[in-house]
Short mmCIF file of C-alpha atoms in Angstrom, two decimals:
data_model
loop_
_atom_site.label_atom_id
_atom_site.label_comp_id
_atom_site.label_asym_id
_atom_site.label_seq_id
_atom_site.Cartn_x
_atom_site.Cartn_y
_atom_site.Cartn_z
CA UNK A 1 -3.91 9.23 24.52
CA UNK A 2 -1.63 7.41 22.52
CA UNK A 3 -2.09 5.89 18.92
CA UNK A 4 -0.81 2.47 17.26
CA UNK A 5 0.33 1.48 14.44
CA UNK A 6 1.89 -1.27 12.52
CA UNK A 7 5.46 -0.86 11.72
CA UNK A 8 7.05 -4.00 9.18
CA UNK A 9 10.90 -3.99 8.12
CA UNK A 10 10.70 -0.61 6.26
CA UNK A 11 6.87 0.25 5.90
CA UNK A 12 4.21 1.59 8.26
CA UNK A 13 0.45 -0.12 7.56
CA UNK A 14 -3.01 1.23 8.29
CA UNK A 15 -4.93 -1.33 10.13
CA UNK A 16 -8.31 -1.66 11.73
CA UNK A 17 -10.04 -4.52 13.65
CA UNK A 18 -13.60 -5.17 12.07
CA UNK A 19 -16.34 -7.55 13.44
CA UNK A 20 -15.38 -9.74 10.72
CA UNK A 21 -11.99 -12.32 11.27
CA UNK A 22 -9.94 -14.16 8.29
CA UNK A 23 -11.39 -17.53 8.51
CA UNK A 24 -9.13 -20.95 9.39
CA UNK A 25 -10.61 -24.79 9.27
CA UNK A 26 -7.47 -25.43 11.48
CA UNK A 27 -5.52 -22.27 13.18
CA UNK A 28 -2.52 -24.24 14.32
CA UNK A 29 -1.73 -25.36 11.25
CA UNK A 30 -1.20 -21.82 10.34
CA UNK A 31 0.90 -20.97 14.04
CA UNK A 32 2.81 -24.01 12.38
CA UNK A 33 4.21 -22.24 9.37
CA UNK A 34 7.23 -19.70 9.36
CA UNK A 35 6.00 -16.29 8.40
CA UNK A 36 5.42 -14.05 6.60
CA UNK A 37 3.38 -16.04 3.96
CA UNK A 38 0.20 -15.21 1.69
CA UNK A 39 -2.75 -16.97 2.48
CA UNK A 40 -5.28 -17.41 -0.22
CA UNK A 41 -8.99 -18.02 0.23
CA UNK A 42 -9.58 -20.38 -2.58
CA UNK A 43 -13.51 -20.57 -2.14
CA UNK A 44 -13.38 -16.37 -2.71
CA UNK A 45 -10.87 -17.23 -5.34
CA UNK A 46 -13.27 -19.46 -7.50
CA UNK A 47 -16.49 -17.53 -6.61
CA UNK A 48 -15.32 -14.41 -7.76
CA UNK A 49 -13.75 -16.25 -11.10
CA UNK A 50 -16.42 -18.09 -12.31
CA UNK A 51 -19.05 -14.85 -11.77
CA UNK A 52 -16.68 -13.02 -14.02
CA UNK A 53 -16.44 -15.76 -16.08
CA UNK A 54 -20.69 -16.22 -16.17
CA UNK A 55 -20.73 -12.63 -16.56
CA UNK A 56 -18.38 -12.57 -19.23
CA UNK A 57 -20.53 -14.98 -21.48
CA UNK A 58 -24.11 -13.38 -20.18
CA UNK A 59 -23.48 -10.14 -21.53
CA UNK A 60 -20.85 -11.04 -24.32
CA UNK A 61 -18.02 -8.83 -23.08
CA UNK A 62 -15.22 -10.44 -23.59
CA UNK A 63 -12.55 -10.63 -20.58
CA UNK A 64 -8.38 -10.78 -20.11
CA UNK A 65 -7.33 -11.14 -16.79
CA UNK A 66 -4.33 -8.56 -16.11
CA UNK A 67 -1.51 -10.75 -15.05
CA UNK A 68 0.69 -8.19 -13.33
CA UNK A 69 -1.92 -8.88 -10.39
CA UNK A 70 -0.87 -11.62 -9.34
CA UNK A 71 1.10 -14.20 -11.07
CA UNK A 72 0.83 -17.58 -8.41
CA UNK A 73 1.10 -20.02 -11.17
CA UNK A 74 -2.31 -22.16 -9.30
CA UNK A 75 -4.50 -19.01 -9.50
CA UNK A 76 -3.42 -18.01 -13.37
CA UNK A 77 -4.27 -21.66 -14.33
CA UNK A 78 -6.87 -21.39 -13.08
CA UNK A 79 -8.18 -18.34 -14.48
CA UNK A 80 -6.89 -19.82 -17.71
CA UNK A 81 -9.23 -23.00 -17.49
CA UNK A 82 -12.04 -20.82 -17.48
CA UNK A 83 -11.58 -19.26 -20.80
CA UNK A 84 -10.22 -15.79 -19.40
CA UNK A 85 -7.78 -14.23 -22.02
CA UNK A 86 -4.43 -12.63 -20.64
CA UNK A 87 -3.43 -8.93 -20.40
CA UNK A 88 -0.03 -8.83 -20.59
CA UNK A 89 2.45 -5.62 -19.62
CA UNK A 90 6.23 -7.75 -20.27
CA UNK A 91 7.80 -9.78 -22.45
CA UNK A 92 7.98 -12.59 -19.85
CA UNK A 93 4.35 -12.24 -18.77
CA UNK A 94 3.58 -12.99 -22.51
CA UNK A 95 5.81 -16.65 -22.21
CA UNK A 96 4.16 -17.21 -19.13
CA UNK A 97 0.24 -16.43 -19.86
CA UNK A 98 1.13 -19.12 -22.86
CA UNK A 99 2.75 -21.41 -20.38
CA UNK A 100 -0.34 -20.94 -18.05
CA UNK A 101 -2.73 -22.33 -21.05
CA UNK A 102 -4.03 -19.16 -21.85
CA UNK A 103 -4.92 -19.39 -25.67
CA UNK A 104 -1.93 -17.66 -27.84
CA UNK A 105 -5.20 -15.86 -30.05
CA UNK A 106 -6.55 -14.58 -26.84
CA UNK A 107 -3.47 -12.87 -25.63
CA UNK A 108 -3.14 -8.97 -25.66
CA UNK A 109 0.37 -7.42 -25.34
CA UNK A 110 0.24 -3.89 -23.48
CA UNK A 111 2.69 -1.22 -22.13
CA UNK A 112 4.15 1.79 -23.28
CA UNK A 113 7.98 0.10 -22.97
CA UNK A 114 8.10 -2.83 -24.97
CA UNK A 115 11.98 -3.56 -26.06
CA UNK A 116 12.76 -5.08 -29.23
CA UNK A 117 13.13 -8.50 -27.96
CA UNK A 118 9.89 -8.65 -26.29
CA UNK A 119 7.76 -7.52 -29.39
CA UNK A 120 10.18 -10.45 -31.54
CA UNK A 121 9.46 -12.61 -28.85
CA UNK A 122 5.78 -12.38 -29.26
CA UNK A 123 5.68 -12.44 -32.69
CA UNK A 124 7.40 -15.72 -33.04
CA UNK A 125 4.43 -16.90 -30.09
CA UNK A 126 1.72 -15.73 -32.61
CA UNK A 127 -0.08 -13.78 -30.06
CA UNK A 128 -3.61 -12.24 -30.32
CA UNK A 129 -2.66 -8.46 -30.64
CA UNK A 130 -0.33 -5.94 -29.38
CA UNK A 131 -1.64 -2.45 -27.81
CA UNK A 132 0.12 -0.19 -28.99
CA UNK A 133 0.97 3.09 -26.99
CA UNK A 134 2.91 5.48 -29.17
CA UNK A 135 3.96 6.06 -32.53
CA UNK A 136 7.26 4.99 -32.75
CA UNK A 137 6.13 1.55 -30.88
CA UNK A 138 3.82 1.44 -33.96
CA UNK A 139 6.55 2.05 -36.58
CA UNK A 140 9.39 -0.86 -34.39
CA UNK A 141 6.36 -3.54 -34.41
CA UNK A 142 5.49 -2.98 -38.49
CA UNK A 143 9.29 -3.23 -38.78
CA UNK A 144 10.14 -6.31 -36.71
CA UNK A 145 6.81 -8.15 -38.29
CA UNK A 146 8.32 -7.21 -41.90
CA UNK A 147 11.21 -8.73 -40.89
CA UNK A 148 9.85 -12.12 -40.05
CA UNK A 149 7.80 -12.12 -43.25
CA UNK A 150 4.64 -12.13 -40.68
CA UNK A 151 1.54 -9.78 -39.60
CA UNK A 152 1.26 -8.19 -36.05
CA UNK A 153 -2.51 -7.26 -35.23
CA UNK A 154 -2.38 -4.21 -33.40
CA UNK A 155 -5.03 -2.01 -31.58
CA UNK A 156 -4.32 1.72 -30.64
CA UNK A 157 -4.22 2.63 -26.79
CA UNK A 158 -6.54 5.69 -26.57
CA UNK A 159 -5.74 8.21 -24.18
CA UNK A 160 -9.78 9.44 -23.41
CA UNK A 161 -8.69 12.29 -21.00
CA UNK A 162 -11.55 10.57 -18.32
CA UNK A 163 -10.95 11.25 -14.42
CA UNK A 164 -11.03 7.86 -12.80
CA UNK A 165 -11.95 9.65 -9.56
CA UNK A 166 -9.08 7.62 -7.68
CA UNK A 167 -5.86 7.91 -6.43
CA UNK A 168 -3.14 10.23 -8.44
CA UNK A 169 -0.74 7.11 -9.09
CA UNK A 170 -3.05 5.34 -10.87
CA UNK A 171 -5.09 7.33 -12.92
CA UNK A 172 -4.10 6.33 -16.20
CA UNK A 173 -6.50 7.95 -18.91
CA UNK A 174 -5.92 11.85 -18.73
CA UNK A 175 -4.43 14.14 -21.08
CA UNK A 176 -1.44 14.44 -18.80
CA UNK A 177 -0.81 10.92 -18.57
CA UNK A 178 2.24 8.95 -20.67
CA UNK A 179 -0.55 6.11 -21.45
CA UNK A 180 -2.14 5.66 -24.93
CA UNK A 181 -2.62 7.86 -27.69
CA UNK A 182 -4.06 11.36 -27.05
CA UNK A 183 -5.55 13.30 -29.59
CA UNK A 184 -3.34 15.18 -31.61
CA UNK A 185 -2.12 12.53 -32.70
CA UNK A 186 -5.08 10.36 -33.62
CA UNK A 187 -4.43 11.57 -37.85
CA UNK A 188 -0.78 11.00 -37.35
CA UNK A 189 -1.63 7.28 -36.13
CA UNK A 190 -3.76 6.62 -39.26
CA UNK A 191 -1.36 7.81 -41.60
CA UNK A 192 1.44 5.22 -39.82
CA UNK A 193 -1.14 2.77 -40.13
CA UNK A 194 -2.14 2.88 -43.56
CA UNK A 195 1.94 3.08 -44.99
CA UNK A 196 2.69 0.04 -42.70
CA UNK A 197 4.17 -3.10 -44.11
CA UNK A 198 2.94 -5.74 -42.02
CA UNK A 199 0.08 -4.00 -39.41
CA UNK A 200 -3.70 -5.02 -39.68
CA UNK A 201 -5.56 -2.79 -37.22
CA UNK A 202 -7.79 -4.23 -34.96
CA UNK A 203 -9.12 -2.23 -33.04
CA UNK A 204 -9.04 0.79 -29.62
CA UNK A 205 -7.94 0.01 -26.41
CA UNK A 206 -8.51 2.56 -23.75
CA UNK A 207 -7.82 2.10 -19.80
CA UNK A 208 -8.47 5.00 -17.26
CA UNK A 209 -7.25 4.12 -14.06
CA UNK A 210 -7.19 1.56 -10.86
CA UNK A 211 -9.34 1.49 -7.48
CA UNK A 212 -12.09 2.55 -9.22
CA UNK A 213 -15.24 2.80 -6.94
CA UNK A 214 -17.67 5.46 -8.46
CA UNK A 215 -18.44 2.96 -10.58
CA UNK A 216 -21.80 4.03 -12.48
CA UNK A 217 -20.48 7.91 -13.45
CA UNK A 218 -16.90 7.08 -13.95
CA UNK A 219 -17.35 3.90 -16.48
CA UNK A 220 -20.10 5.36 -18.04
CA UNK A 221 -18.58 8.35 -19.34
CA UNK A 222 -15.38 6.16 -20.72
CA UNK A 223 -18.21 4.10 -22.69
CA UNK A 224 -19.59 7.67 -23.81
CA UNK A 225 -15.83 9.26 -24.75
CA UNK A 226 -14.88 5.43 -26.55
CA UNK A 227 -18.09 5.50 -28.37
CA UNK A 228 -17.17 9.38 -29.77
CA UNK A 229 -13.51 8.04 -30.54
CA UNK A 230 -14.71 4.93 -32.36
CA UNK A 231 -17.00 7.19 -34.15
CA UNK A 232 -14.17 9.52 -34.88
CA UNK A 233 -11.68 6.96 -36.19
CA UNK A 234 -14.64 4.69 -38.28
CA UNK A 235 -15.37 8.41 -40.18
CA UNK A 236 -11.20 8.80 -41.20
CA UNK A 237 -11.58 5.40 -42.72
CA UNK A 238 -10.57 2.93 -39.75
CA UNK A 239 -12.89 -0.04 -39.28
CA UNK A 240 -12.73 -0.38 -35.77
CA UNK A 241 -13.24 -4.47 -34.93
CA UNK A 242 -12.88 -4.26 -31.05
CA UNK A 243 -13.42 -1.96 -28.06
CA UNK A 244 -11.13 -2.88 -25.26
CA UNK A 245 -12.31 -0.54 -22.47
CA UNK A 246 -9.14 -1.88 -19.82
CA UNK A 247 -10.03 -3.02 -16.02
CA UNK A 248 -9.55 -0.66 -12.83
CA UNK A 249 -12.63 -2.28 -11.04
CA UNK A 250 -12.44 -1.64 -7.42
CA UNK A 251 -12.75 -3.78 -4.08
CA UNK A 252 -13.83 -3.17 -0.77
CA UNK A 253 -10.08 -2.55 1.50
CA UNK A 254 -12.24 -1.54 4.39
CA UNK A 255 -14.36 -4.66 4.65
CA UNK A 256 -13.33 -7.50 2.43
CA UNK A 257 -15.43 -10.03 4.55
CA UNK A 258 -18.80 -8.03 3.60
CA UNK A 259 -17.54 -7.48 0.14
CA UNK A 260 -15.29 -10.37 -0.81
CA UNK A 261 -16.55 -10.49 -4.54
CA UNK A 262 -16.22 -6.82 -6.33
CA UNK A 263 -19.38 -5.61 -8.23
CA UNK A 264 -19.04 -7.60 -11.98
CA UNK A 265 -22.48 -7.50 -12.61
CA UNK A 266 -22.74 -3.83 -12.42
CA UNK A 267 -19.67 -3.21 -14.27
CA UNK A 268 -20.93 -5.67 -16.73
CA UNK A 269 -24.11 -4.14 -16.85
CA UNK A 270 -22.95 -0.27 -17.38
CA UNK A 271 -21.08 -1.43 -20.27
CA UNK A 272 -24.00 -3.21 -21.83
CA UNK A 273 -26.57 -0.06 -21.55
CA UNK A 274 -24.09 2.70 -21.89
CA UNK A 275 -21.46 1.81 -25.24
CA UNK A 276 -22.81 2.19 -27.93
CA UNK A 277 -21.35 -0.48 -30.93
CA UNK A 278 -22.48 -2.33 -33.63
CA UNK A 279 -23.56 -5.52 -33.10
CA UNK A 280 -20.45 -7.63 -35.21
CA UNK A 281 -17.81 -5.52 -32.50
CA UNK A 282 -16.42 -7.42 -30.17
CA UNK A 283 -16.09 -5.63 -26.53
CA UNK A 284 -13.57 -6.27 -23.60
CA UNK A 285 -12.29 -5.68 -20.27
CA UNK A 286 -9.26 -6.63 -18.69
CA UNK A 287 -9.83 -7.26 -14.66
CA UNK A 288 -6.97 -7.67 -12.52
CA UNK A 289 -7.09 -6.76 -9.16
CA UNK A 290 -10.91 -7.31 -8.38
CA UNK A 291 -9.99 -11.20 -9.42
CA UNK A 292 -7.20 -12.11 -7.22
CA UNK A 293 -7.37 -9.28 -4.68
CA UNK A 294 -10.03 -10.18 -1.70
CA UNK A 295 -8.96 -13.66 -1.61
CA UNK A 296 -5.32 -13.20 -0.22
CA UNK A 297 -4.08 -12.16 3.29
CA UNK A 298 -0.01 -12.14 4.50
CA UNK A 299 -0.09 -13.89 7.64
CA UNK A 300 3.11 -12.05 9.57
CA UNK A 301 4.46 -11.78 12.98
CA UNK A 302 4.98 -9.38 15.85
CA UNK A 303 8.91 -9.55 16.35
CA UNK A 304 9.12 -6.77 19.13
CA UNK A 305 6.61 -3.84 20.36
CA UNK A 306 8.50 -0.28 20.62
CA UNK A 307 6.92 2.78 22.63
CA UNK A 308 7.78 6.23 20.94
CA UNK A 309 6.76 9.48 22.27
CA UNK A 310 3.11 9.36 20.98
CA UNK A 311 3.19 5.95 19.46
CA UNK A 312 3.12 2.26 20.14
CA UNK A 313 4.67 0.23 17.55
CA UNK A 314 4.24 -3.34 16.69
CA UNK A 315 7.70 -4.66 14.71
CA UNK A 316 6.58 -7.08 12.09
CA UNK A 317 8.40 -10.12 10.56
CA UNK A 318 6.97 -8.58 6.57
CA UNK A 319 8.52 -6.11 4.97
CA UNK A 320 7.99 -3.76 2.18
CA UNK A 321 8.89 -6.25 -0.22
CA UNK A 322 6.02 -8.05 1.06
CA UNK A 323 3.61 -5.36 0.56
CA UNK A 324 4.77 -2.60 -0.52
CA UNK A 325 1.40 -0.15 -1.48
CA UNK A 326 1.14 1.52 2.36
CA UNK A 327 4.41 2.86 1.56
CA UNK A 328 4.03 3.37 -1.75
CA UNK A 329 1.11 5.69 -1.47
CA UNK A 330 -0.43 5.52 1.81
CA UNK A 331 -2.55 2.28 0.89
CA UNK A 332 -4.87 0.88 3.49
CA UNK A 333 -5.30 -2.68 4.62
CA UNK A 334 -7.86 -3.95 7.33
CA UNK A 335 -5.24 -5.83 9.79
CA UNK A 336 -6.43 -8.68 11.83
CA UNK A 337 -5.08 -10.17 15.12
CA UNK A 338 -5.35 -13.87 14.84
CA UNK A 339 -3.91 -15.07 17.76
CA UNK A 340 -5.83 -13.03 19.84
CA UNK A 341 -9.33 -14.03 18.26
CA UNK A 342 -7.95 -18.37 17.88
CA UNK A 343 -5.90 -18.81 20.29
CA UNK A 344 -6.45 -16.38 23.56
CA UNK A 345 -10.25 -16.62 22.30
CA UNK A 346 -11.03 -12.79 22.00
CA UNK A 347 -14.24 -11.51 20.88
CA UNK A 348 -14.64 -9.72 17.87
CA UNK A 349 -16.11 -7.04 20.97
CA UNK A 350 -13.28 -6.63 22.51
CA UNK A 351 -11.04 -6.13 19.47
CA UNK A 352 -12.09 -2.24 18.59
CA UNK A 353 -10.73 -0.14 15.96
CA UNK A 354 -7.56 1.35 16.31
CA UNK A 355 -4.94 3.14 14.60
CA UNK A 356 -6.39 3.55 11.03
CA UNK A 357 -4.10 5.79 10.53
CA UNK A 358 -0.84 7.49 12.10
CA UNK A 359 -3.03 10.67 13.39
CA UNK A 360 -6.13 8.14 15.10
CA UNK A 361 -5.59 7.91 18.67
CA UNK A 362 -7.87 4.68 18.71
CA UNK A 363 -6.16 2.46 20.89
CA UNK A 364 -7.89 -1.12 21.22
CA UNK A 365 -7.77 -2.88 24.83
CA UNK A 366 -4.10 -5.22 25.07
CA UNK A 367 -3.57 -5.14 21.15
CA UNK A 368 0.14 -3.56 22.31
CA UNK A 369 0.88 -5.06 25.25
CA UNK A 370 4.37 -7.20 25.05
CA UNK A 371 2.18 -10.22 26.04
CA UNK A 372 1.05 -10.24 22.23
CA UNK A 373 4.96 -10.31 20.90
CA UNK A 374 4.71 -13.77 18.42
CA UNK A 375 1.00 -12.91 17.52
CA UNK A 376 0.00 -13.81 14.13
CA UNK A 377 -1.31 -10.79 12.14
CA UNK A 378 -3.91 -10.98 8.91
CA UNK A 379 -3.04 -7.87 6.42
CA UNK A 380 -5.80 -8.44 4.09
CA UNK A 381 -6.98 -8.04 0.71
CA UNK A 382 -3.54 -8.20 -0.51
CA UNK A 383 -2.55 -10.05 -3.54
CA UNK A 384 -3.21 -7.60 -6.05
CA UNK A 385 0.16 -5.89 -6.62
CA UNK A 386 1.30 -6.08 -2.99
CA UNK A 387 4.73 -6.79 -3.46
CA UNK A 388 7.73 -4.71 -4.44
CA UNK A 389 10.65 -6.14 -6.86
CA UNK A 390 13.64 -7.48 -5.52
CA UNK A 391 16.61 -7.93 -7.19
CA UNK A 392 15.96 -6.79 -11.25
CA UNK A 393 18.67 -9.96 -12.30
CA UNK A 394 15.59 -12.28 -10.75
CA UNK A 395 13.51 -10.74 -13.10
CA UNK A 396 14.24 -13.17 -15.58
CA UNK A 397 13.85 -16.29 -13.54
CA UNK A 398 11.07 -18.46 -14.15
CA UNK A 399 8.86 -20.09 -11.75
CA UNK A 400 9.38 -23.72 -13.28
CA UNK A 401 13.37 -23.30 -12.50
CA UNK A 402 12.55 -23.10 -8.75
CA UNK A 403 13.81 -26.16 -6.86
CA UNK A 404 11.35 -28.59 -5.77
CA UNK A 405 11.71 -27.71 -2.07
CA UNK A 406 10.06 -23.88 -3.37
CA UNK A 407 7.56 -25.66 -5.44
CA UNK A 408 6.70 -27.37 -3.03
CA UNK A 409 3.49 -25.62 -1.02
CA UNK A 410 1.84 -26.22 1.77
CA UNK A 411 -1.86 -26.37 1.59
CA UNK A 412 -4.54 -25.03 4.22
CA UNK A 413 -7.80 -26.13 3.31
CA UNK A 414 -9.69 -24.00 2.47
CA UNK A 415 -7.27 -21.79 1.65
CA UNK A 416 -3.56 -22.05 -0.32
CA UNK A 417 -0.47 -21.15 1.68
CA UNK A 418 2.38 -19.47 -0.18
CA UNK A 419 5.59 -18.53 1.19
CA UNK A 420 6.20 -14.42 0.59
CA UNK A 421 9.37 -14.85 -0.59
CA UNK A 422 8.24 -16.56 -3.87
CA UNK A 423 5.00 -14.92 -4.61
CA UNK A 424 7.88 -11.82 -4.35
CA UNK A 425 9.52 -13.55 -6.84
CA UNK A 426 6.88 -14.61 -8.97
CA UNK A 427 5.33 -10.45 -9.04
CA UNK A 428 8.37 -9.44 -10.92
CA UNK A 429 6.74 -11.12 -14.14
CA UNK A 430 4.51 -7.75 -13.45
CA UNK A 431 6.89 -5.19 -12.89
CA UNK A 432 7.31 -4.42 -17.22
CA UNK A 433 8.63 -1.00 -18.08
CA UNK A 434 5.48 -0.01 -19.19
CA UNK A 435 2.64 -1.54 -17.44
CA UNK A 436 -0.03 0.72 -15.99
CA UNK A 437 0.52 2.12 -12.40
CA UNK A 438 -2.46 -0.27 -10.85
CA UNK A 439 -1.25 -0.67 -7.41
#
């Protein structure tokens, strides 16, 4: 029996055909555009943003959304408007959170490779804090800040040494780990503190990993190990203000139609029983993928089909630089055959699984057939660090330099249509030295 799979320009992609189809007011709108493109549910979008947001002021816990998610300048201003702060992991995601309307107090600067110029940048922005990663990044921020006759507010990233129980990449918060501050060096850290010119601690930051899905266990013992470390540093003389315990909240890949909103209120509610704090500390997380992720899909095309010796390949118009996490680590995204459920009128029946992964032998009825070359595909639950960098000289381009024919967007009500290309573009303000492996 033979097995499918998906094959784009340079990466192979898990896929799966649920009961569940990407919904469209008006399909041939969408057989109208050139592909590939992301489509973004904007009704998921705003549900799942104004929950966090609710959330947020319920239970006090203050929230910065982690722009190296996803950087479309409609969704960030969005998340702005609703009082969101912004997590920031490069020098140029720090310009752009401020050119977003994020509040310049409200702004945290992360990552363990900040360069000179990005730490004077953000100085001379007056931004809310940096978290700092190391000691020496501790000792170039007091000495830039003394330069400029001006205070940085800084918060130390704690390494806890806490298993995130997810995927090797992107577990963050173990002893092994280059994140954060471990413990061996937590005396060393006060002792930089306290002979600093121009420091005024804030606070601990700690972040343990992406994906995460075991959510009761796994964020309840970082509130227990945060609570010991505040504890720890209050007792050596450190009044500690805030308790940033990161993001890393996990969404449903295998059915984002049943699950298109990630569980806030439990993650909100775990923090609230299980950290202990006094009452005048301020507590935060910093969500990122479970904000943006469910709510986008890239829309590509079959170019050619391709029988190997045990396979059937579909060759797709996306590439890697489109969505690059299958090959990155074996990622999996639920892939949907559009054209086969709105235009040839397939039921969801008659659409089984198949190939969920290069070993299933799973084939679904006519999915390969060369009839289906041109069919419009759904990867979804994609726009949380799907893309790959292109060229590292674009880095430095900025979204408001794109011509107005790029700017320029077509809309699909409900939804937001956004070429690939330039959501490629606009990811690279995520792709700093040092942000946290959160594919």
């Amino acid at each position: 029996m033979r097995s499918y799979v998906f094959l784009s320009n340079f990466a192979i992609c898990s896929a799966f055909i649920g009961r569940f189809m990407l919904k469209f007011n008006d399909f041939g709108r969408v057989e109208e555009l050139a592909t590939p493109f992301w489509y973004y549910d904007m009704d998921v979008f705003r549900k799942t943003v104004k929950l966090a947001a609710s959330l947020s002021e319920r239970y006090g816990i203050g929230a910065h959304y982690a722009l190296k998610a996803n950087v479309e300048p409609r969704l960030v201003s969005y998340i702005a408007s609703k009082g969101f702060g912004a997590d920031c992991v490069s020098g140029n995601e720090v310009k752009y959170a401020v050119e977003s309307g994020f509040a310049r107090s409200s702004i945290v600067f992360a990552g363990v490779g900040k360069s000179d110029k990005e730490i004077s940048d953000a100085l001379d922005l007056g931004i809310g804090c940096f978290n700092v990663e190391s000691l020496m990044e501790m000792q170039v921020i007091d000495a830039l800040a003394a330069s400029k006759g001006v205070r940085a507010n800084v918060s130390l990233r704690i390494n806890p040494n806490v298993d995130a129980h997810t995927h090797r990449y992107v577990t963050t918060g173990l002893y092994e780990n280059k994140f954060g501050i471990s413990r061996h060096e937590f005396e060393a850290a006060i002792d930089v503190l306290k002979g600093s010119k121009a420091l005024d601690f804030k606070g601990l930051h700690f972040h343990i990993g992406s994906q995460i899905t075991d959510v009761e266990p796994v964020y309840s013992l970082e509130c227990e190990r945060a609570a010991e470390i505040v504890e720890w540093f209050e007792a050596h003389g450190m009044e500690v203000g805030s308790i940033d315990l990161g993001g890393g909240l996990g969404v449903d890949y295998d059915e984002p139609d049943e699950n298109p909103v990630p569980d806030f209120e439990k993650w909100f509610s775990i923090i609230d029983r299980k950290l202990r704090r006094r009452p005048e500390q301020s507590v935060s997380i910093e969500p990122g993928r479970s904000m943006v992720a469910q709510c986008g899909s890239l829309i590509t095309r079959v170019l050619f089909v391709k029988s190997g010796e045990t396979k059937t390949f579909l060759i797709m118009d996306a590439g890697m630089n489109d969505l690059i996490r299958p090959a990155l680590y074996g990622a999996y995204h639920k892939i949907e055959n559009l054209s086969a459920y709105y235009v040839n009128k397939s039921s969801s029946d008659e659409m089984k699984n198949y190939s969920k992964s290069s070993s299933d032998d799973r084939p679904g009825p006519g999915i390969c057939d060369s009839k289906y070359v041109e069919d419009a595909k759904a990867a979804r639950s994609v726009r949380a660090w799907g893309s790959a960098p292109i060229q590292k000289k674009r880095v430095l381009r900025r979204t408001s330099e794109d011509s107005p024919e790029e700017r320029r967007l077509p809309t699909l009500p409900p939804g937001l249509a956004v070429p690939s290309a330039m959501t490629g573009l606009a990811s690279l303000f995520g792709m700093g030295r040092g942000g946290s492996p959160s594919l």
